[in-house]
Coordinates of C-alpha atoms in Angstrom, one line a residue:
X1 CA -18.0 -1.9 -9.5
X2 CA -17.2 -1.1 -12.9
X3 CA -16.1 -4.6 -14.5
X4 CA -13.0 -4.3 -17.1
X5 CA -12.8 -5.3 -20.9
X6 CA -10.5 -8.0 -22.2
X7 CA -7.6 -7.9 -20.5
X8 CA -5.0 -8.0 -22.7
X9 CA -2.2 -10.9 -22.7
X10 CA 0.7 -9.1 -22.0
X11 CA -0.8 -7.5 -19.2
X12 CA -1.5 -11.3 -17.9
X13 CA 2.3 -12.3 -18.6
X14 CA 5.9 -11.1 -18.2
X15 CA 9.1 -13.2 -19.1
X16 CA 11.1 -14.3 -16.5
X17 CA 10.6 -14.7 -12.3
X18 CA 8.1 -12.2 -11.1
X19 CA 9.0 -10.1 -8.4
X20 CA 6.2 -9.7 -6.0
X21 CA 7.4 -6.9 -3.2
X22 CA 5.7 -3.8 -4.2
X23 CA 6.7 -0.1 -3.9
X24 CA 4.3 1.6 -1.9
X25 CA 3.8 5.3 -2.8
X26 CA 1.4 7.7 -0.9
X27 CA 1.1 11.2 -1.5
X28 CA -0.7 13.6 1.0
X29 CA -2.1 17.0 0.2
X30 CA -3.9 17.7 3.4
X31 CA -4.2 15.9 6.8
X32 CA -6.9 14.4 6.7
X33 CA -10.8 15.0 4.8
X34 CA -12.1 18.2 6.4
X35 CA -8.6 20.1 5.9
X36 CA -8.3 19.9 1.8
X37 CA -7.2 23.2 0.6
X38 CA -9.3 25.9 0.3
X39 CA -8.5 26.6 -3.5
X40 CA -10.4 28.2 -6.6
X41 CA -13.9 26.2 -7.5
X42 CA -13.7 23.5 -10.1
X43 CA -14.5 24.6 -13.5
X44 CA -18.0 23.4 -14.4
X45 CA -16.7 21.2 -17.2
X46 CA -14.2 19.0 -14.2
X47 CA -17.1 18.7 -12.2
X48 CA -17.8 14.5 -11.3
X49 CA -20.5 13.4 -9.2
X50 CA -21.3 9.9 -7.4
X51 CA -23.0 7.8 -9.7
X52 CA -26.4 6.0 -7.8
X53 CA -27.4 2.4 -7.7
X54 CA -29.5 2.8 -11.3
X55 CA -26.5 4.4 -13.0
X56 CA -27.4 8.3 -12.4
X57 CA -25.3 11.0 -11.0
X58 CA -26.2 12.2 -7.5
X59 CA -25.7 16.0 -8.4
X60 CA -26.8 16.7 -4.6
X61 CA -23.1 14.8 -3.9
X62 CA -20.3 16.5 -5.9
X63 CA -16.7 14.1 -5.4
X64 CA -14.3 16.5 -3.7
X65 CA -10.9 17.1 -4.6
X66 CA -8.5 14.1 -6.2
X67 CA -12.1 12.0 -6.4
X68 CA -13.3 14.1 -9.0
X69 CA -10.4 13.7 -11.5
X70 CA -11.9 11.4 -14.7
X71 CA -10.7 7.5 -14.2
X72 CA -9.2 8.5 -17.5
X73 CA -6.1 10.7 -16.7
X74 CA -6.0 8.1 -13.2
X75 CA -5.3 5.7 -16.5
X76 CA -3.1 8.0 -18.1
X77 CA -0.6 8.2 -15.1
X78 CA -0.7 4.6 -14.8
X79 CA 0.5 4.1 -18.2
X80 CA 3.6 5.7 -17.3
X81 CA 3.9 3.5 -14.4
X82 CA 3.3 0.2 -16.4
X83 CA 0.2 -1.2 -15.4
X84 CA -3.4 -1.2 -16.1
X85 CA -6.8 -0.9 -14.3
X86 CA -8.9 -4.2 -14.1
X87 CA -11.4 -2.8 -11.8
X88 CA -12.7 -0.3 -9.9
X89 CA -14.7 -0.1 -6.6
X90 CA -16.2 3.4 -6.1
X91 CA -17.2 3.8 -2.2
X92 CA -18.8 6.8 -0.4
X93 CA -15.0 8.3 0.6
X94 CA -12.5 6.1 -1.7
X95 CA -12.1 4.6 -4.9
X96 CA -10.3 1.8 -4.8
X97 CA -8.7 0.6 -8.6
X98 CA -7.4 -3.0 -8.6
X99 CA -4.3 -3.0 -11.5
X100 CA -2.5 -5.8 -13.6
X101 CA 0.5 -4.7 -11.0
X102 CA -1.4 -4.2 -7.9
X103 CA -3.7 -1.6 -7.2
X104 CA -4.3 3.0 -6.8
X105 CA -6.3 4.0 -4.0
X106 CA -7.9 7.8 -4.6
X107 CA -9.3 9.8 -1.7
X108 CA -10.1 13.5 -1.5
X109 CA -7.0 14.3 0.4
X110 CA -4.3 11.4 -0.7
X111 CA -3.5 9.2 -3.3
X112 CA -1.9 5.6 -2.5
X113 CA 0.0 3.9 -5.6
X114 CA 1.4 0.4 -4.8
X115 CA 3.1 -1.0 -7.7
X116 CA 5.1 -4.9 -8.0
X117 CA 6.9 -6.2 -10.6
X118 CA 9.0 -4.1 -12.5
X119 CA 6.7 -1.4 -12.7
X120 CA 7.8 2.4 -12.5
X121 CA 6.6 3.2 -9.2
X122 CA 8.0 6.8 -8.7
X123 CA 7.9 7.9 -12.5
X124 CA 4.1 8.6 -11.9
X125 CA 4.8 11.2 -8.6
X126 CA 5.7 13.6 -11.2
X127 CA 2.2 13.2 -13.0
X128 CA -0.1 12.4 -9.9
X129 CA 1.2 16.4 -8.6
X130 CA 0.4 17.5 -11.9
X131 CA -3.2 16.2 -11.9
X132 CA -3.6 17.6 -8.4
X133 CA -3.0 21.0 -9.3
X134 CA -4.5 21.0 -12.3
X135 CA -7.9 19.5 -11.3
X136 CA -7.9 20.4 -7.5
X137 CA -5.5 23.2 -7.5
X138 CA -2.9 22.3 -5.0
X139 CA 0.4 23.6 -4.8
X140 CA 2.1 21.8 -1.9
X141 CA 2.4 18.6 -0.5
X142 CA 1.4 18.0 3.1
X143 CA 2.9 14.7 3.2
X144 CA 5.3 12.0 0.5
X145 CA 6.1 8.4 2.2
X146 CA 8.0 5.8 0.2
X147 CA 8.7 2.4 1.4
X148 CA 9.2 -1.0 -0.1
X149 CA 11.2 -4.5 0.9
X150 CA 13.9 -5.3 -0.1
X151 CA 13.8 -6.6 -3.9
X152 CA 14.0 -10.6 -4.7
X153 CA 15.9 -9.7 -7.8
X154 CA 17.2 -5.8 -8.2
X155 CA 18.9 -6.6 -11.2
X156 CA 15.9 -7.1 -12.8
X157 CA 14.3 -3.5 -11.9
X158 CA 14.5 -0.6 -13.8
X159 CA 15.1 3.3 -14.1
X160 CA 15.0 4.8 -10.3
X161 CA 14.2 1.7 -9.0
X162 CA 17.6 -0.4 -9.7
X163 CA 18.7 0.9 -6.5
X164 CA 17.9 2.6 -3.0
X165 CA 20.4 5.5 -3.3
X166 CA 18.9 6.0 -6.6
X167 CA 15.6 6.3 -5.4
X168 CA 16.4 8.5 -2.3
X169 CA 17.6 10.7 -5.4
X170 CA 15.2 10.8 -7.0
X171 CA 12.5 11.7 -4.4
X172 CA 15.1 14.2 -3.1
X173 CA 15.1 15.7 -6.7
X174 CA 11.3 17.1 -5.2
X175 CA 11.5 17.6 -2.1
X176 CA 14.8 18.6 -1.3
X177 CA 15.8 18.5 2.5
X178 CA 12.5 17.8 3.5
X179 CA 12.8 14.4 3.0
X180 CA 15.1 11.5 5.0
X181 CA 15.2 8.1 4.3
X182 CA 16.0 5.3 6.5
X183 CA 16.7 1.4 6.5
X184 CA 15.0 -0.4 8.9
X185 CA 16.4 -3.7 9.6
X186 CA 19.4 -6.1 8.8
X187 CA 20.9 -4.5 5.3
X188 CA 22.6 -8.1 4.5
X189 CA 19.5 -9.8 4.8
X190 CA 15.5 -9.0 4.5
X191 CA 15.1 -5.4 5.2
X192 CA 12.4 -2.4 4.9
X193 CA 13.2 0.9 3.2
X194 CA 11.3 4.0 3.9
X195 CA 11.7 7.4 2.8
X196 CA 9.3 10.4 4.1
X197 CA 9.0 14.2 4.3
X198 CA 8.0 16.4 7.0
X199 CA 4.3 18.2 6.6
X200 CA 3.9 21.1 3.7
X201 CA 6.4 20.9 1.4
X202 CA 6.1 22.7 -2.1
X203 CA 7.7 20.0 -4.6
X204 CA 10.3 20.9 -7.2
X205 CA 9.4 19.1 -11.0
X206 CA 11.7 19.0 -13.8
X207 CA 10.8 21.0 -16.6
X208 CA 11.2 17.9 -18.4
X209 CA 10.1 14.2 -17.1
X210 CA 12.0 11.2 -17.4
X211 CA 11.0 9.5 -20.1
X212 CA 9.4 6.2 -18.7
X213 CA 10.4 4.4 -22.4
X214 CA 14.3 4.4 -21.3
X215 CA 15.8 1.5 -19.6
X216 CA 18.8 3.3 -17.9
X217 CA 17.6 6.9 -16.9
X218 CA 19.3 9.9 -16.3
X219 CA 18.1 11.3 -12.6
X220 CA 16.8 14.4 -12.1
X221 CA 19.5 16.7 -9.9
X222 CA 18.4 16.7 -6.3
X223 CA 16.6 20.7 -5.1
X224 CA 18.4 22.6 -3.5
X225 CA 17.9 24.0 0.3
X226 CA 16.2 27.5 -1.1
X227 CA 13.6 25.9 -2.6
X228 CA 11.2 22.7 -1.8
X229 CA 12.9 23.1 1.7
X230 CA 12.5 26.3 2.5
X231 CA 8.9 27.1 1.4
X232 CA 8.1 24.3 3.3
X233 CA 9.7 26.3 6.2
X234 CA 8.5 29.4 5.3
X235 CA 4.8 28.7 4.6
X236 CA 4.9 26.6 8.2
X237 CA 1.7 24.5 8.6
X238 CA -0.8 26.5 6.4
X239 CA -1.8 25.8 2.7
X240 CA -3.4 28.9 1.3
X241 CA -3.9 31.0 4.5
X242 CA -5.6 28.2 6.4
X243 CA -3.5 27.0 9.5
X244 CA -3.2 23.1 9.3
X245 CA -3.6 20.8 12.2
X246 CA -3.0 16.9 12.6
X247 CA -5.6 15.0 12.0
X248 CA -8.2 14.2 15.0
X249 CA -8.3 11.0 14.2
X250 CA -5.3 8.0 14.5
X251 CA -3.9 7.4 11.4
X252 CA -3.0 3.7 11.5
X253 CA -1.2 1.6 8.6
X254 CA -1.0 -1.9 9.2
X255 CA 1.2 -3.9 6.7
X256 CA 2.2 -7.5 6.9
X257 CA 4.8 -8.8 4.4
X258 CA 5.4 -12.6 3.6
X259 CA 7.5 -14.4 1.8
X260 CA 8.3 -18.5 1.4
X261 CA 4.9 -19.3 1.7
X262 CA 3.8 -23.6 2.5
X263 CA 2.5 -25.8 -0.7
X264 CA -0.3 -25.9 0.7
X265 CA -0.9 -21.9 1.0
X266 CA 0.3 -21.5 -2.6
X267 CA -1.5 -24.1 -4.3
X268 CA -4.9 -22.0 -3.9
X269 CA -3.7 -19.3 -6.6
X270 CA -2.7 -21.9 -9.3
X271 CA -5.3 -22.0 -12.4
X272 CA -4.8 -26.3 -12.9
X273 CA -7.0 -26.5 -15.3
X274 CA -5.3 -28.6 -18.3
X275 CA -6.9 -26.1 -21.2
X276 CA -7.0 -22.8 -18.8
X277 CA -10.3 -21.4 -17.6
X278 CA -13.0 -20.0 -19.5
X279 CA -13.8 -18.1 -16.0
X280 CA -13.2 -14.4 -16.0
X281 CA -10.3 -13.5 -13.5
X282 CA -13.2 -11.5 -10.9
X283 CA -14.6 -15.1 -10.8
X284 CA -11.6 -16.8 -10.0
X285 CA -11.0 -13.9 -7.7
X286 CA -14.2 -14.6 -6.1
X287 CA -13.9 -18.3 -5.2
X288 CA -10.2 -17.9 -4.3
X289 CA -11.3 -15.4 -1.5
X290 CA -14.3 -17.8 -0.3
X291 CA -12.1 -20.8 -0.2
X292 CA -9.7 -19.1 2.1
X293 CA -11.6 -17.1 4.2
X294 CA -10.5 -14.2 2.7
X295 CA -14.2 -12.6 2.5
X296 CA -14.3 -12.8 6.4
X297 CA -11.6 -11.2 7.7
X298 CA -14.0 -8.0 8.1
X299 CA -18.1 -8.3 8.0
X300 CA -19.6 -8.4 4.8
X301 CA -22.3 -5.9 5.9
X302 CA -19.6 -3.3 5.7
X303 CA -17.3 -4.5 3.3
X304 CA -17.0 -4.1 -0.6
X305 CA -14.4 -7.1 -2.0
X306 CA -13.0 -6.9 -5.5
X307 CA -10.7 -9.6 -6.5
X308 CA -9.3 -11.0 -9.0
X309 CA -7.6 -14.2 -10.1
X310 CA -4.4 -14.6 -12.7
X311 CA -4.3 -17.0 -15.3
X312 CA -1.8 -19.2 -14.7
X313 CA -1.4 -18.1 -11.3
X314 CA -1.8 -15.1 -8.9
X315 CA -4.3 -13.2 -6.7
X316 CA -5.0 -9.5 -6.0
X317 CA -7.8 -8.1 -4.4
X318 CA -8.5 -4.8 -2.6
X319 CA -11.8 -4.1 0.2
X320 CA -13.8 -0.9 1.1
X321 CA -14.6 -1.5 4.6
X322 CA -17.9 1.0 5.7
X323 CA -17.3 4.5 4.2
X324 CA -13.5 3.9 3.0
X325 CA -12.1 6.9 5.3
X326 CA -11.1 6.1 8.3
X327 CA -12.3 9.7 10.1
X328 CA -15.7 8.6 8.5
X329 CA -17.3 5.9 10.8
X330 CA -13.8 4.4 11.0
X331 CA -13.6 2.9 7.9
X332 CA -10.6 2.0 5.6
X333 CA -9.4 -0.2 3.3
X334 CA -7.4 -3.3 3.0
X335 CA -6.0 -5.1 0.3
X336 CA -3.8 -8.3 -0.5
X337 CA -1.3 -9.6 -3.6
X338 CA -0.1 -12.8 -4.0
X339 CA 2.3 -14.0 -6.1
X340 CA 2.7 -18.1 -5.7
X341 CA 5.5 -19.7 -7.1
X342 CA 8.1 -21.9 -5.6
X343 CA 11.4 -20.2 -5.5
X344 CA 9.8 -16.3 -4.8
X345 CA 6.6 -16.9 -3.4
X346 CA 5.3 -13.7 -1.5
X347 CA 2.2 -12.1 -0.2
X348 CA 1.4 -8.6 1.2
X349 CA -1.6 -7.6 3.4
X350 CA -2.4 -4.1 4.3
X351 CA -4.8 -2.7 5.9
X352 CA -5.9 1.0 7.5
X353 CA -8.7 0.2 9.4
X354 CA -8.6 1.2 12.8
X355 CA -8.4 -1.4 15.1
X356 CA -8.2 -1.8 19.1
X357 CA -4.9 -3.0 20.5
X358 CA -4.4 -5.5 22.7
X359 CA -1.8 -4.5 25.3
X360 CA -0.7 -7.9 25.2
X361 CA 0.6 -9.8 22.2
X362 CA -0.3 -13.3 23.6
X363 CA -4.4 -14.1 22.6
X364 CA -6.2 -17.3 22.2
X365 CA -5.6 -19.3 19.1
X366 CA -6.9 -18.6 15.7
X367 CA -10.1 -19.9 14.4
X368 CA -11.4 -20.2 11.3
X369 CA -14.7 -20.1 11.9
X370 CA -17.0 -16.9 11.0
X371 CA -17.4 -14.8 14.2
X372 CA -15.3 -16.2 16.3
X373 CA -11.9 -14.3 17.4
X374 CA -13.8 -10.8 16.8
X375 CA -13.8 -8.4 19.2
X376 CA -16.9 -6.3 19.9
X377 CA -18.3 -4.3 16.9
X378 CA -17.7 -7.6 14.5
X379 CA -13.8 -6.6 14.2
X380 CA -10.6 -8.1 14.8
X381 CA -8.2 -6.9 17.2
X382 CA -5.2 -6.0 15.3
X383 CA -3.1 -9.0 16.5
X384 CA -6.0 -11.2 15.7
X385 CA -6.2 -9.8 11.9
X386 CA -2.7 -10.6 11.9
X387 CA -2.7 -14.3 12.6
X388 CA -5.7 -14.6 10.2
X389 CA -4.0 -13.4 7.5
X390 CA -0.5 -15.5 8.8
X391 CA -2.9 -18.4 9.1
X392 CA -4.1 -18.2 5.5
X393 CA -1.0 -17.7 3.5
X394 CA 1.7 -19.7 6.4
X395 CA 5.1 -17.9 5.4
X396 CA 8.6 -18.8 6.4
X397 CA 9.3 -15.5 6.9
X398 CA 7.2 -12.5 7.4
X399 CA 7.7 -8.8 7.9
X400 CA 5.2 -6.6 10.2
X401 CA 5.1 -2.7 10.5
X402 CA 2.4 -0.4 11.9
X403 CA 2.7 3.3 10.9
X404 CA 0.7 5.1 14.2
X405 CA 0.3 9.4 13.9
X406 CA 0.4 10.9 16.8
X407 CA -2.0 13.6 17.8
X408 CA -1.2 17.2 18.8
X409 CA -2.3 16.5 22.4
X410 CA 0.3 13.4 22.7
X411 CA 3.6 15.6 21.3
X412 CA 2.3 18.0 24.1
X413 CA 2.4 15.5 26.6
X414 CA 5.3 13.7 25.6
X415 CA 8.3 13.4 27.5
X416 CA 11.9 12.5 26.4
X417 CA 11.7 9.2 28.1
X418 CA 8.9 8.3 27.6
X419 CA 6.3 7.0 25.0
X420 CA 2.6 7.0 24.4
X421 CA 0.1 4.9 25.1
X422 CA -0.1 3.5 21.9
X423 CA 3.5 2.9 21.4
X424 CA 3.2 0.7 24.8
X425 CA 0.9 -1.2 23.7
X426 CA 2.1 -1.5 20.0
X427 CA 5.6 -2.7 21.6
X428 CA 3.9 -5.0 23.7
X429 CA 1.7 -6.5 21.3
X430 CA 4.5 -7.8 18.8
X431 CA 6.0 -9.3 21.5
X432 CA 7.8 -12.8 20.8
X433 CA 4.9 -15.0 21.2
X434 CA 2.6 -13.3 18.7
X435 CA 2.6 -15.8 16.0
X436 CA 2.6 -18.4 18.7
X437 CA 5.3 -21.2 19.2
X438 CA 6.1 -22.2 15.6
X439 CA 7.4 -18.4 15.0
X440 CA 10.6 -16.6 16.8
X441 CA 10.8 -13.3 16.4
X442 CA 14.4 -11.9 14.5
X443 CA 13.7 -8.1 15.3
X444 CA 11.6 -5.7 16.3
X445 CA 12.5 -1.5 15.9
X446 CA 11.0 1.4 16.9
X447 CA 11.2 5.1 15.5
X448 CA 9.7 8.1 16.3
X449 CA 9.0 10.6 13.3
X450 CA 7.8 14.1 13.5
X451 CA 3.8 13.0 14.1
X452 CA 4.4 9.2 12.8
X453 CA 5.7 6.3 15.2
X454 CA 6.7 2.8 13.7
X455 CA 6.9 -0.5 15.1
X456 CA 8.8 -2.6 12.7
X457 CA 8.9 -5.9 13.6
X458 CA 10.6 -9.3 11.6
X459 CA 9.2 -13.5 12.0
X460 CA 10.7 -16.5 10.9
X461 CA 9.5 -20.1 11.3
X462 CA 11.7 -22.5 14.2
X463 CA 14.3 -24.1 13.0
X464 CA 14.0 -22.6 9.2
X465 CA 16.5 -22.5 6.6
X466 CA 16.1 -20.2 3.8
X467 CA 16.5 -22.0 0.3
X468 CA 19.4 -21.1 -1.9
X469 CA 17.2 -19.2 -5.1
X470 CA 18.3 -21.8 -8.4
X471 CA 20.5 -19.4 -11.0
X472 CA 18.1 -20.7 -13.9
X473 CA 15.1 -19.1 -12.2
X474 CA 16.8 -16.1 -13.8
X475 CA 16.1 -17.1 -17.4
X476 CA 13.1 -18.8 -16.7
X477 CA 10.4 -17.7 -19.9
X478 CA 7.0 -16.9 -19.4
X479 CA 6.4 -18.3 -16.0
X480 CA 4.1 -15.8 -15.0
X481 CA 2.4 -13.2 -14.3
X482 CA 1.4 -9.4 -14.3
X483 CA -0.5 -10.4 -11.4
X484 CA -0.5 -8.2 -8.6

């Protein structure tokens, strides 16, 4: 782990309510690990190895593809976004960065940027396909998804981000027709927004960037259909020659999104200290996930747990479980933000680890205990990981999705009635008695992409009424954060 400096103050506070949904940006350049690109060797001076336990670089292990781009330029990028590195956890397959606004996850073939606040989530795509050609040499993207939740207070966000069609603009300013975006749930309520692109496209940049320094930004003009669009089409599924299958293995996204949490669930991330702390924020980040249980939710023989605690208030923290790559000895990652205060309190979970799925959504009640509630192998089932993390942060409201691929061999075998396997017992499994009987379920939505199927499914507590959100929380001064 490579431990920060001083974090600067303004990274640790922002005027005004904080908004804690994040936009989650993930950017594919290949399918999965053994398909990156076959492109032109790295120049000996971009080279980066793995650096061993006593601070020496493995040259037996040289990173591969966006791994071996310097943390620097990562940093770079991220300035334009509006945020900061804290930390950084370098595993065998992933490095995982924790930021003032979340936190970056790099592996060889994809990059995964999830930004709250009002940080400039999609004015760093631009840059992060940039970097990739520049320091891996590819040209196309296999794969763009962009989702979020629906904002506590839009007025507040700025550039693409102050609105939905704006975005959908924006992204369709690079790919063109190969993207679509969709709504997914109740649009006059709490909703999820995703937009994603089928496989291979070749992006379109502007010549010039939008500057991130402007407040009201003009948008870039959408591609047109003879170009992103059709080289996607025309170069079918094959970056540089080499034909490109699905990945062999499931890839599995699992993200829980909560909001309204109980007193009692927020009071954890509060610094109460009269004076403030003289602890550094991994220390606070340490104890916060001991006293909740966070640690356990996976073995710590596999796991790799950076944390970090705000000052007043706030809580990130992002885990390596076993290699980081989830085609590697089924690892992954999972990481959690929480931002506590009364009004707008919110905490996301997510988590690609695979995971066996129960075909039935009903299982035997929570406990906190260490080892109990795993299945074999020291795991969670999927709906057990997702009452431990309900059971630790109690929302009043809560939003599930799983993102499942599906392999080559399922769309063979698919018919136009019917659905996998895994969609059964995904279905089945966020059944109305998942959260047990304090929760009723509002919806639950299914869609089936070209080689992604969702499960979006939406919880509130019985009998709940959601709070009116005070008009002075608006001009509310330095209440928090930069958290997470």
């Amino acid at each position: 782990m490579t431990l920060p400096l001083e974090t600067p103050q303004e990274v640790l506070t922002s005027p005004g309510p904080f908004e804690g949904p994040e936009k989650l940006l993930e950017i594919w350049f290949a399918p999965s690990f053994d398909q990156l690109p076959n492109v032109l060797p790295t120049p000996t001076n971009n080279k980066k190895f793995r650096i061993t336990k006593n601070g020496k670089e493995d040259t037996q292990n040289e990173l591969k593809g966006l791994r071996k781009v310097p943390k620097e330029v990562w940093e770079e990028m991220l300035d334009i976004v509006k945020c900061k590195v804290l930390s950084v956890v370098e595993g065998d397959e992933l490095d995982a960065y924790l930021l003032s606004e979340s936190s970056l996850f790099v592996a060889p073939h994809c990059i995964i940027l999830k930004t709250c606040g009002t940080t400039l989530n999609l004015l760093g795509l631009y840059r992060i396909i940039e970097i990739a050609k520049q320091y891996c040499g590819f040209k196309n993207v296999w794969r763009c998804f962009y989702s979020r939740k629906s904002f506590f207070f839009p007025e507040r966000q700025q550039g693409p981000h102050k609105d939905w069609s704006d975005e959908v603009r924006f992204l369709d300013a690079v790919f063109g027709t190969a993207g679509a975006a969709y709504t997914v749930g109740p649009m006059n309520r709490d909703h999820w927004l995703l937009y994603l692109t089928s496989p291979n496209t070749e992006p379109n940049l502007p010549s010039r960037p939008p500057s991130p320094s402007s407040t009201s930004l003009t948008l870039p003009v959408p591609a047109s259909s003879s170009s992103s669009s059709s080289s996607s089409s025309s170069s079918s599924n094959a970056i540089d020659g080499i034909s490109l299958k699905p990945a062999k293995y499931q890839d599995t996204t699992l993200e829980i999104l909560m909001t309204h949490l109980a007193d009692e669930a927020r009071q954890p991330f509060f610094n109460d200290g009269e004076n403030g702390t003289l602890k550094s924020g991994l220390e606070l980040g340490e104890e916060i996930s001991k006293e909740l249980g966070i640690d356990k939710l996976f073995s710590k023989d596999e796991t790799v747990l950076d944390s970090f605690g705000f000052d007043p208030c706030g809580y990130s923290a992002n885990a390596v479980i076993g290699s980081g790559m989830p085609e590697k000895e089924k690892g992954g990652y999972f990481t959690i933000h929480v931002t506590p205060e009364q009004g707008w309190s919110y905490a996301s979970f997510e988590c690609n680890v695979p995971l066996k799925i129960s075909s039935a959504s009903s299982l035997t009640s929570l406990s906190t205990n260490k080892g109990e509630g795993e299945s074999q192998g020291g795991r969670p089932e999927l709906q057990e990981l997702i009452k431990k993390v309900v059971n630790i942060f109690k929302p009043s409201r809560l939003s599930i999705t799983l993102f499942v691929s599906s392999s080559s061999q399922e769309e063979e075998s698919k018919q136009k009635t019917a659905t996998t396997q895994v969609e059964q017992k995904v279905w089945q499994s966020f059944g109305n008695d998942l959260l047990g009987k304090e929760f009723i379920r509002k919806d639950r939505i299914g869609y089936e992409f070209d080689g992604y199927d969702l499960v979006f499914a939406c919880f509130e507590k019985k009998n709940w009424i959601e709070p009116k959100l005070h008009k002075d929380h608006m001009t509310i001064g330095n209440v928090f954060n930069g958290q997470v």
